[in-house]
Amino acid sequence: MKRIRKSRAARSLSWLLTVAMIAPLACRLIGPEAAYAQAQVSGVQTVIVIDFVNKPGYLGEALARRATDAVAVELANSARFEVLRRDEIEKQAATLGLKKPYDDVAQTKLASALGATSVISGEISFVSPVQNASPKTVVAGLKVRMRAPGSPELVNGAAQVGEAKARPGQSDDESLAQEAVDNAAVLSVKQMLATNLTDGTIVSSVGPQTSLQILINRGSRDGVTTGMQMLVTRERQRVGKIQITNVFATDSEAKVIENTLGVRPEDKVRAVFPEPEFPKLAGIKGIKTGRTAPKGSVSSLGKLLVVLAAGVVIAAAVMGGKNSSVTGVVAEADVEGVTPTVRISWRDNFWGATTLEHQIWRNPDAPFNFQGEPIASKQYEPRYSDRPAPYSYWDGTRSFLRAPLPGSGGGTSGESEAEVVTPEAGAVPGFVIGQTYTYQITGVIRRPLAVANDGGSGGGGGNNSAGTQDVGTDPVSSSPVTPIAQAALVAPENMFTNVDLSRFNPTWLSSSGADVFVVEVSTDRTFKNRNLILQLGTVYSTAPLSTGVTQVLPGEVDLTTNPVLLRDAVFANYVNRVPGATKPTLYWRVGGRNDADRPGPVHWISRNHQDRDRTFRYVYSEVRSFTPAEMPPPPP
């Protein structure tokens, strides 16, 4: 045996076999799947914009083409879409022998030939003057639909109404209609960029394929609603469709309504975008809008809700409020100084009036366990900031209340009090930076203990309150949160004095857990005046799981013509070469976040956990300043 191991031929053969075994795996890692991962990170979609339809016929194909081009330009300017040129599409259509208008089959062929990931179509639904409007006003309704090639379901879309008011020199119907269409295109693309369809994973499936019941890891807090339809994919290929039947806070049940290749756990699901519909407009006739409730339905619904609320109150009273005592649990990434933190907020519900203590749990590190140890406990304070390891809330002196196990009964006095537990120092360490968590809040409440009364000496029977009972309430979970470190800025360096404003191109480093970044420039060093904050679009991280990888904008940016910065008089005077103008000081920073977190990091401006605006929900870097290079002389 020793002679074989020392043989050069045996060693060569073993190396050859090893390489043969790992080569297929290495090819898969660096081949198409790696390319797909890179494509996902980049986040730029290649789209074909098909000529829109002018339903009312006003101004004919010219107005439809104007709407098509306006939407295409706005999509391209967003840096989220690569829009293929019209002449390129028409040339490919001629090569394939396709004629306008392109049907679904033709659109699929075009997308496949041009490498497009989506096809965008649309229509001008109406063009109409507003009755009794002063000044004269024309509105135009625009619908935009975005589909994957060969799929009938929408992946995005918008329905927006553009408005144009008459003014001196522009009061004819044609000009106002064109302006209204342009405005509708801007609003439609803005709506599409703000759309974030719910996606998730199938956790489990029960039953035969003919009556399969599905459980997904998304619930009402993620925007899932009963009746919602979701596509099921596996390795980017569509395998079926499901419909939500029951919705809970953090997960949902569904039934299979289309089973092409078999639905199974770990398949991905994504909500189907509904057909876009217009809001109601006063003074406009003949516009198809969303469904409206029949007359009297509100009052009927109100009566039903009153009955249901009464039932809930009665049931909760019988249960003693032991199911849950908190609501509105929100977890947000933040920083204190330079230390990443997670801010958890909640509030007591009606049954939390007798709460003795709140307890915080972290999943997957320290998920709720009736006899386990939470990451922290708080009395009468509905907020806690979690910190990264090796920090631990438990310092050897702090304690929490451990409620008796359900059904364990009380002592001889009829009372059942919670046990005071003092964990050892460092019992549950803090979180890992860059990992995604959910937080759960429970409570320990004290309620009266009802005991049976057999009537004593001839008295009637019944229940009397004798003593109290401490019980632990059920956990209420937050949505996902990913604590991340601040992005490290590279260039321009702080107080740099020679920045070319017409070719601004900063660099910074990735932060583990952050999959999107935003670069902000302002003349306000505090970045608290949102009217003076320029956001240079969303940048998708090239290394969301790593720290220290250089990140850049998609291209250089000309700051001298930006309308946000030009709101500052000092900046405007300088770039417009006003004699004697002062050289301005500008400030820049980078915000990062995991875009799947909800609601996202703490809102920079409002710091309100109930603020639904995600514009400034980022973990921001330090702020650096710079001054511009000398402006070139004006042209002769």
JSON list of C-alpha atoms in Angstrom, two decimals, residues 405-564:
[
{"chain": "A", "resi": 405, "resn": "LEU", "atom": "CA", "xyz": [-45.88, 26.65, 30.57]},
{"chain": "A", "resi": 406, "resn": "PRO", "atom": "CA", "xyz": [-49.49, 26.65, 29.36]},
{"chain": "A", "resi": 407, "resn": "GLY", "atom": "CA", "xyz": [-51.60, 24.23, 31.37]},
{"chain": "A", "resi": 408, "resn": "SER", "atom": "CA", "xyz": [-49.08, 23.89, 34.18]},
{"chain": "A", "resi": 409, "resn": "GLY", "atom": "CA", "xyz": [-51.50, 25.40, 36.69]},
{"chain": "A", "resi": 410, "resn": "GLY", "atom": "CA", "xyz": [-50.65, 27.50, 39.70]},
{"chain": "A", "resi": 411, "resn": "GLY", "atom": "CA", "xyz": [-49.44, 27.01, 43.23]},
{"chain": "A", "resi": 412, "resn": "THR", "atom": "CA", "xyz": [-51.45, 26.12, 46.33]},
{"chain": "A", "resi": 413, "resn": "SER", "atom": "CA", "xyz": [-52.72, 29.69, 46.61]},
{"chain": "A", "resi": 414, "resn": "GLY", "atom": "CA", "xyz": [-54.23, 29.54, 43.15]},
{"chain": "A", "resi": 415, "resn": "GLU", "atom": "CA", "xyz": [-51.63, 31.96, 41.81]},
{"chain": "A", "resi": 416, "resn": "SER", "atom": "CA", "xyz": [-49.24, 31.34, 38.93]},
{"chain": "A", "resi": 417, "resn": "GLU", "atom": "CA", "xyz": [-46.40, 33.87, 38.78]},
{"chain": "A", "resi": 418, "resn": "ALA", "atom": "CA", "xyz": [-43.66, 34.12, 36.20]},
{"chain": "A", "resi": 419, "resn": "GLU", "atom": "CA", "xyz": [-40.17, 32.97, 37.18]},
{"chain": "A", "resi": 420, "resn": "VAL", "atom": "CA", "xyz": [-37.40, 35.57, 37.30]},
{"chain": "A", "resi": 421, "resn": "VAL", "atom": "CA", "xyz": [-34.50, 34.31, 35.17]},
{"chain": "A", "resi": 422, "resn": "THR", "atom": "CA", "xyz": [-31.03, 35.90, 35.04]},
{"chain": "A", "resi": 423, "resn": "PRO", "atom": "CA", "xyz": [-29.07, 34.62, 32.01]},
{"chain": "A", "resi": 424, "resn": "GLU", "atom": "CA", "xyz": [-25.32, 34.38, 32.20]},
{"chain": "A", "resi": 425, "resn": "ALA", "atom": "CA", "xyz": [-23.26, 37.17, 30.66]},
{"chain": "A", "resi": 426, "resn": "GLY", "atom": "CA", "xyz": [-23.18, 36.98, 26.86]},
{"chain": "A", "resi": 427, "resn": "ALA", "atom": "CA", "xyz": [-25.95, 34.36, 26.77]},
{"chain": "A", "resi": 428, "resn": "VAL", "atom": "CA", "xyz": [-27.35, 35.47, 23.40]},
{"chain": "A", "resi": 429, "resn": "PRO", "atom": "CA", "xyz": [-24.83, 37.45, 21.29]},
{"chain": "A", "resi": 430, "resn": "GLY", "atom": "CA", "xyz": [-25.82, 40.15, 18.81]},
{"chain": "A", "resi": 431, "resn": "PHE", "atom": "CA", "xyz": [-26.52, 39.80, 15.12]},
{"chain": "A", "resi": 432, "resn": "VAL", "atom": "CA", "xyz": [-24.18, 39.13, 12.20]},
{"chain": "A", "resi": 433, "resn": "ILE", "atom": "CA", "xyz": [-23.76, 42.15, 9.92]},
{"chain": "A", "resi": 434, "resn": "GLY", "atom": "CA", "xyz": [-25.11, 41.48, 6.44]},
{"chain": "A", "resi": 435, "resn": "GLN", "atom": "CA", "xyz": [-27.48, 38.66, 7.44]},
{"chain": "A", "resi": 436, "resn": "THR", "atom": "CA", "xyz": [-31.24, 38.99, 7.05]},
{"chain": "A", "resi": 437, "resn": "TYR", "atom": "CA", "xyz": [-33.42, 38.51, 10.15]},
{"chain": "A", "resi": 438, "resn": "THR", "atom": "CA", "xyz": [-36.97, 38.80, 11.40]},
{"chain": "A", "resi": 439, "resn": "TYR", "atom": "CA", "xyz": [-37.74, 39.92, 14.93]},
{"chain": "A", "resi": 440, "resn": "GLN", "atom": "CA", "xyz": [-40.56, 38.68, 17.16]},
{"chain": "A", "resi": 441, "resn": "ILE", "atom": "CA", "xyz": [-42.15, 40.41, 20.15]},
{"chain": "A", "resi": 442, "resn": "THR", "atom": "CA", "xyz": [-43.95, 38.58, 22.94]},
{"chain": "A", "resi": 443, "resn": "GLY", "atom": "CA", "xyz": [-45.32, 39.78, 26.24]},
{"chain": "A", "resi": 444, "resn": "VAL", "atom": "CA", "xyz": [-45.82, 38.51, 29.77]},
{"chain": "A", "resi": 445, "resn": "ILE", "atom": "CA", "xyz": [-49.20, 39.72, 31.03]},
{"chain": "A", "resi": 446, "resn": "ARG", "atom": "CA", "xyz": [-50.95, 39.32, 34.38]},
{"chain": "A", "resi": 447, "resn": "ARG", "atom": "CA", "xyz": [-54.65, 38.48, 34.37]},
{"chain": "A", "resi": 448, "resn": "PRO", "atom": "CA", "xyz": [-57.23, 37.49, 37.01]},
{"chain": "A", "resi": 449, "resn": "LEU", "atom": "CA", "xyz": [-57.44, 33.78, 37.67]},
{"chain": "A", "resi": 450, "resn": "ALA", "atom": "CA", "xyz": [-61.01, 32.48, 37.71]},
{"chain": "A", "resi": 451, "resn": "VAL", "atom": "CA", "xyz": [-61.62, 29.50, 40.03]},
{"chain": "A", "resi": 452, "resn": "ALA", "atom": "CA", "xyz": [-64.76, 27.42, 40.50]},
{"chain": "A", "resi": 453, "resn": "ASN", "atom": "CA", "xyz": [-67.04, 28.15, 43.49]},
{"chain": "A", "resi": 454, "resn": "ASP", "atom": "CA", "xyz": [-69.14, 25.12, 44.54]},
{"chain": "A", "resi": 455, "resn": "GLY", "atom": "CA", "xyz": [-71.44, 27.26, 46.67]},
{"chain": "A", "resi": 456, "resn": "GLY", "atom": "CA", "xyz": [-69.82, 26.70, 50.08]},
{"chain": "A", "resi": 457, "resn": "SER", "atom": "CA", "xyz": [-72.45, 26.47, 52.89]},
{"chain": "A", "resi": 458, "resn": "GLY", "atom": "CA", "xyz": [-75.59, 26.30, 50.80]},
{"chain": "A", "resi": 459, "resn": "GLY", "atom": "CA", "xyz": [-74.68, 29.16, 48.49]},
{"chain": "A", "resi": 460, "resn": "GLY", "atom": "CA", "xyz": [-75.07, 29.05, 44.75]},
{"chain": "A", "resi": 461, "resn": "GLY", "atom": "CA", "xyz": [-72.26, 27.87, 42.52]},
{"chain": "A", "resi": 462, "resn": "GLY", "atom": "CA", "xyz": [-70.30, 29.98, 40.02]},
{"chain": "A", "resi": 463, "resn": "ASN", "atom": "CA", "xyz": [-66.86, 31.42, 39.27]},
{"chain": "A", "resi": 464, "resn": "ASN", "atom": "CA", "xyz": [-65.06, 33.93, 41.46]},
{"chain": "A", "resi": 465, "resn": "SER", "atom": "CA", "xyz": [-61.80, 35.75, 40.84]},
{"chain": "A", "resi": 466, "resn": "ALA", "atom": "CA", "xyz": [-59.15, 34.46, 43.20]},
{"chain": "A", "resi": 467, "resn": "GLY", "atom": "CA", "xyz": [-55.54, 35.52, 42.59]},
{"chain": "A", "resi": 468, "resn": "THR", "atom": "CA", "xyz": [-53.76, 36.20, 39.33]},
{"chain": "A", "resi": 469, "resn": "GLN", "atom": "CA", "xyz": [-52.01, 34.30, 36.59]},
{"chain": "A", "resi": 470, "resn": "ASP", "atom": "CA", "xyz": [-48.97, 35.33, 34.51]},
{"chain": "A", "resi": 471, "resn": "VAL", "atom": "CA", "xyz": [-49.10, 34.14, 30.92]},
{"chain": "A", "resi": 472, "resn": "GLY", "atom": "CA", "xyz": [-46.86, 34.56, 27.91]},
{"chain": "A", "resi": 473, "resn": "THR", "atom": "CA", "xyz": [-48.44, 35.89, 24.73]},
{"chain": "A", "resi": 474, "resn": "ASP", "atom": "CA", "xyz": [-47.91, 34.63, 21.19]},
{"chain": "A", "resi": 475, "resn": "PRO", "atom": "CA", "xyz": [-45.11, 36.18, 19.10]},
{"chain": "A", "resi": 476, "resn": "VAL", "atom": "CA", "xyz": [-45.79, 38.90, 16.54]},
{"chain": "A", "resi": 477, "resn": "SER", "atom": "CA", "xyz": [-43.17, 39.09, 13.79]},
{"chain": "A", "resi": 478, "resn": "SER", "atom": "CA", "xyz": [-41.60, 41.92, 11.85]},
{"chain": "A", "resi": 479, "resn": "SER", "atom": "CA", "xyz": [-40.84, 41.90, 8.14]},
{"chain": "A", "resi": 480, "resn": "PRO", "atom": "CA", "xyz": [-37.28, 41.07, 7.00]},
{"chain": "A", "resi": 481, "resn": "VAL", "atom": "CA", "xyz": [-34.45, 43.39, 8.02]},
{"chain": "A", "resi": 482, "resn": "THR", "atom": "CA", "xyz": [-30.76, 43.27, 7.06]},
{"chain": "A", "resi": 483, "resn": "PRO", "atom": "CA", "xyz": [-28.30, 45.20, 9.27]},
{"chain": "A", "resi": 484, "resn": "ILE", "atom": "CA", "xyz": [-25.49, 46.57, 7.09]},
{"chain": "A", "resi": 485, "resn": "ALA", "atom": "CA", "xyz": [-22.38, 48.63, 7.62]},
{"chain": "A", "resi": 486, "resn": "GLN", "atom": "CA", "xyz": [-21.95, 52.06, 6.05]},
{"chain": "A", "resi": 487, "resn": "ALA", "atom": "CA", "xyz": [-20.47, 52.05, 2.56]},
{"chain": "A", "resi": 488, "resn": "ALA", "atom": "CA", "xyz": [-16.86, 53.28, 2.52]},
{"chain": "A", "resi": 489, "resn": "LEU", "atom": "CA", "xyz": [-16.33, 56.23, 0.16]},
{"chain": "A", "resi": 490, "resn": "VAL", "atom": "CA", "xyz": [-13.28, 56.21, -2.12]},
{"chain": "A", "resi": 491, "resn": "ALA", "atom": "CA", "xyz": [-13.30, 59.19, -4.49]},
{"chain": "A", "resi": 492, "resn": "PRO", "atom": "CA", "xyz": [-13.53, 62.12, -4.57]},
{"chain": "A", "resi": 493, "resn": "GLU", "atom": "CA", "xyz": [-11.72, 62.44, -1.27]},
{"chain": "A", "resi": 494, "resn": "ASN", "atom": "CA", "xyz": [-13.05, 64.70, 1.46]},
{"chain": "A", "resi": 495, "resn": "MET", "atom": "CA", "xyz": [-12.54, 68.42, 0.76]},
{"chain": "A", "resi": 496, "resn": "PHE", "atom": "CA", "xyz": [-11.21, 67.67, -2.73]},
{"chain": "A", "resi": 497, "resn": "THR", "atom": "CA", "xyz": [-10.84, 70.96, -4.63]},
{"chain": "A", "resi": 498, "resn": "ASN", "atom": "CA", "xyz": [-10.71, 70.10, -8.31]},
{"chain": "A", "resi": 499, "resn": "VAL", "atom": "CA", "xyz": [-13.82, 68.10, -9.27]},
{"chain": "A", "resi": 500, "resn": "ASP", "atom": "CA", "xyz": [-15.04, 68.38, -12.86]},
{"chain": "A", "resi": 501, "resn": "LEU", "atom": "CA", "xyz": [-18.77, 69.02, -12.40]},
{"chain": "A", "resi": 502, "resn": "SER", "atom": "CA", "xyz": [-19.54, 68.01, -15.97]},
{"chain": "A", "resi": 503, "resn": "ARG", "atom": "CA", "xyz": [-18.01, 64.52, -15.47]},
{"chain": "A", "resi": 504, "resn": "PHE", "atom": "CA", "xyz": [-18.88, 63.56, -11.90]},
{"chain": "A", "resi": 505, "resn": "ASN", "atom": "CA", "xyz": [-18.14, 59.86, -11.34]},
{"chain": "A", "resi": 506, "resn": "PRO", "atom": "CA", "xyz": [-17.67, 58.88, -7.66]},
{"chain": "A", "resi": 507, "resn": "THR", "atom": "CA", "xyz": [-16.50, 55.48, -6.41]},
{"chain": "A", "resi": 508, "resn": "TRP", "atom": "CA", "xyz": [-17.21, 53.62, -3.18]},
{"chain": "A", "resi": 509, "resn": "LEU", "atom": "CA", "xyz": [-16.96, 50.11, -1.72]},
{"chain": "A", "resi": 510, "resn": "SER", "atom": "CA", "xyz": [-19.64, 47.46, -1.35]},
{"chain": "A", "resi": 511, "resn": "SER", "atom": "CA", "xyz": [-21.09, 46.49, 2.03]},
{"chain": "A", "resi": 512, "resn": "SER", "atom": "CA", "xyz": [-22.18, 42.92, 2.79]},
{"chain": "A", "resi": 513, "resn": "GLY", "atom": "CA", "xyz": [-25.97, 42.61, 2.70]},
{"chain": "A", "resi": 514, "resn": "ALA", "atom": "CA", "xyz": [-26.58, 45.76, 0.64]},
{"chain": "A", "resi": 515, "resn": "ASP", "atom": "CA", "xyz": [-27.78, 44.89, -2.86]},
{"chain": "A", "resi": 516, "resn": "VAL", "atom": "CA", "xyz": [-28.69, 48.44, -3.96]},
{"chain": "A", "resi": 517, "resn": "PHE", "atom": "CA", "xyz": [-27.03, 51.82, -3.50]},
{"chain": "A", "resi": 518, "resn": "VAL", "atom": "CA", "xyz": [-27.98, 55.42, -4.18]},
{"chain": "A", "resi": 519, "resn": "VAL", "atom": "CA", "xyz": [-25.51, 58.29, -4.62]},
{"chain": "A", "resi": 520, "resn": "GLU", "atom": "CA", "xyz": [-26.73, 61.64, -3.33]},
{"chain": "A", "resi": 521, "resn": "VAL", "atom": "CA", "xyz": [-25.29, 65.11, -3.99]},
{"chain": "A", "resi": 522, "resn": "SER", "atom": "CA", "xyz": [-26.46, 68.28, -2.26]},
{"chain": "A", "resi": 523, "resn": "THR", "atom": "CA", "xyz": [-25.50, 71.81, -1.36]},
{"chain": "A", "resi": 524, "resn": "ASP", "atom": "CA", "xyz": [-26.96, 71.13, 2.10]},
{"chain": "A", "resi": 525, "resn": "ARG", "atom": "CA", "xyz": [-24.41, 69.40, 4.35]},
{"chain": "A", "resi": 526, "resn": "THR", "atom": "CA", "xyz": [-27.17, 67.96, 6.59]},
{"chain": "A", "resi": 527, "resn": "PHE", "atom": "CA", "xyz": [-29.10, 66.34, 3.72]},
{"chain": "A", "resi": 528, "resn": "LYS", "atom": "CA", "xyz": [-32.33, 67.27, 5.50]},
{"chain": "A", "resi": 529, "resn": "ASN", "atom": "CA", "xyz": [-33.80, 69.51, 2.79]},
{"chain": "A", "resi": 530, "resn": "ARG", "atom": "CA", "xyz": [-35.21, 67.02, 0.31]},
{"chain": "A", "resi": 531, "resn": "ASN", "atom": "CA", "xyz": [-35.65, 69.79, -2.29]},
{"chain": "A", "resi": 532, "resn": "LEU", "atom": "CA", "xyz": [-31.86, 70.17, -2.49]},
{"chain": "A", "resi": 533, "resn": "ILE", "atom": "CA", "xyz": [-30.95, 66.46, -2.59]},
{"chain": "A", "resi": 534, "resn": "LEU", "atom": "CA", "xyz": [-30.02, 65.01, -5.97]},
{"chain": "A", "resi": 535, "resn": "GLN", "atom": "CA", "xyz": [-30.34, 61.21, -6.15]},
{"chain": "A", "resi": 536, "resn": "LEU", "atom": "CA", "xyz": [-28.38, 59.73, -9.06]},
{"chain": "A", "resi": 537, "resn": "GLY", "atom": "CA", "xyz": [-30.63, 56.68, -9.54]},
{"chain": "A", "resi": 538, "resn": "THR", "atom": "CA", "xyz": [-30.42, 53.18, -8.12]},
{"chain": "A", "resi": 539, "resn": "VAL", "atom": "CA", "xyz": [-27.11, 51.35, -8.48]},
{"chain": "A", "resi": 540, "resn": "TYR", "atom": "CA", "xyz": [-27.23, 47.57, -8.12]},
{"chain": "A", "resi": 541, "resn": "SER", "atom": "CA", "xyz": [-24.29, 46.16, -6.19]},
{"chain": "A", "resi": 542, "resn": "THR", "atom": "CA", "xyz": [-21.89, 43.92, -8.07]},
{"chain": "A", "resi": 543, "resn": "ALA", "atom": "CA", "xyz": [-20.99, 42.18, -4.79]},
{"chain": "A", "resi": 544, "resn": "PRO", "atom": "CA", "xyz": [-24.03, 42.13, -2.46]},
{"chain": "A", "resi": 545, "resn": "LEU", "atom": "CA", "xyz": [-22.52, 39.40, -0.27]},
{"chain": "A", "resi": 546, "resn": "SER", "atom": "CA", "xyz": [-19.07, 40.98, 0.06]},
{"chain": "A", "resi": 547, "resn": "THR", "atom": "CA", "xyz": [-17.49, 44.05, 1.61]},
{"chain": "A", "resi": 548, "resn": "GLY", "atom": "CA", "xyz": [-14.80, 46.14, -0.05]},
{"chain": "A", "resi": 549, "resn": "VAL", "atom": "CA", "xyz": [-15.57, 45.67, -3.77]},
{"chain": "A", "resi": 550, "resn": "THR", "atom": "CA", "xyz": [-15.38, 48.90, -5.79]},
{"chain": "A", "resi": 551, "resn": "GLN", "atom": "CA", "xyz": [-18.73, 50.27, -7.00]},
{"chain": "A", "resi": 552, "resn": "VAL", "atom": "CA", "xyz": [-19.33, 52.94, -9.64]},
{"chain": "A", "resi": 553, "resn": "LEU", "atom": "CA", "xyz": [-22.18, 54.73, -11.39]},
{"chain": "A", "resi": 554, "resn": "PRO", "atom": "CA", "xyz": [-23.29, 53.41, -14.80]},
{"chain": "A", "resi": 555, "resn": "GLY", "atom": "CA", "xyz": [-21.66, 56.49, -16.34]},
{"chain": "A", "resi": 556, "resn": "GLU", "atom": "CA", "xyz": [-20.40, 60.00, -15.72]},
{"chain": "A", "resi": 557, "resn": "VAL", "atom": "CA", "xyz": [-22.99, 62.60, -14.65]},
{"chain": "A", "resi": 558, "resn": "ASP", "atom": "CA", "xyz": [-23.13, 66.28, -15.63]},
{"chain": "A", "resi": 559, "resn": "LEU", "atom": "CA", "xyz": [-24.02, 68.19, -12.46]},
{"chain": "A", "resi": 560, "resn": "THR", "atom": "CA", "xyz": [-23.92, 71.62, -14.07]},
{"chain": "A", "resi": 561, "resn": "THR", "atom": "CA", "xyz": [-27.33, 71.22, -15.72]},
{"chain": "A", "resi": 562, "resn": "ASN", "atom": "CA", "xyz": [-29.15, 69.38, -12.96]},
{"chain": "A", "resi": 563, "resn": "PRO", "atom": "CA", "xyz": [-32.34, 71.23, -11.94]},
{"chain": "A", "resi": 564, "resn": "VAL", "atom": "CA", "xyz": [-32.14, 70.06, -8.31]}
]
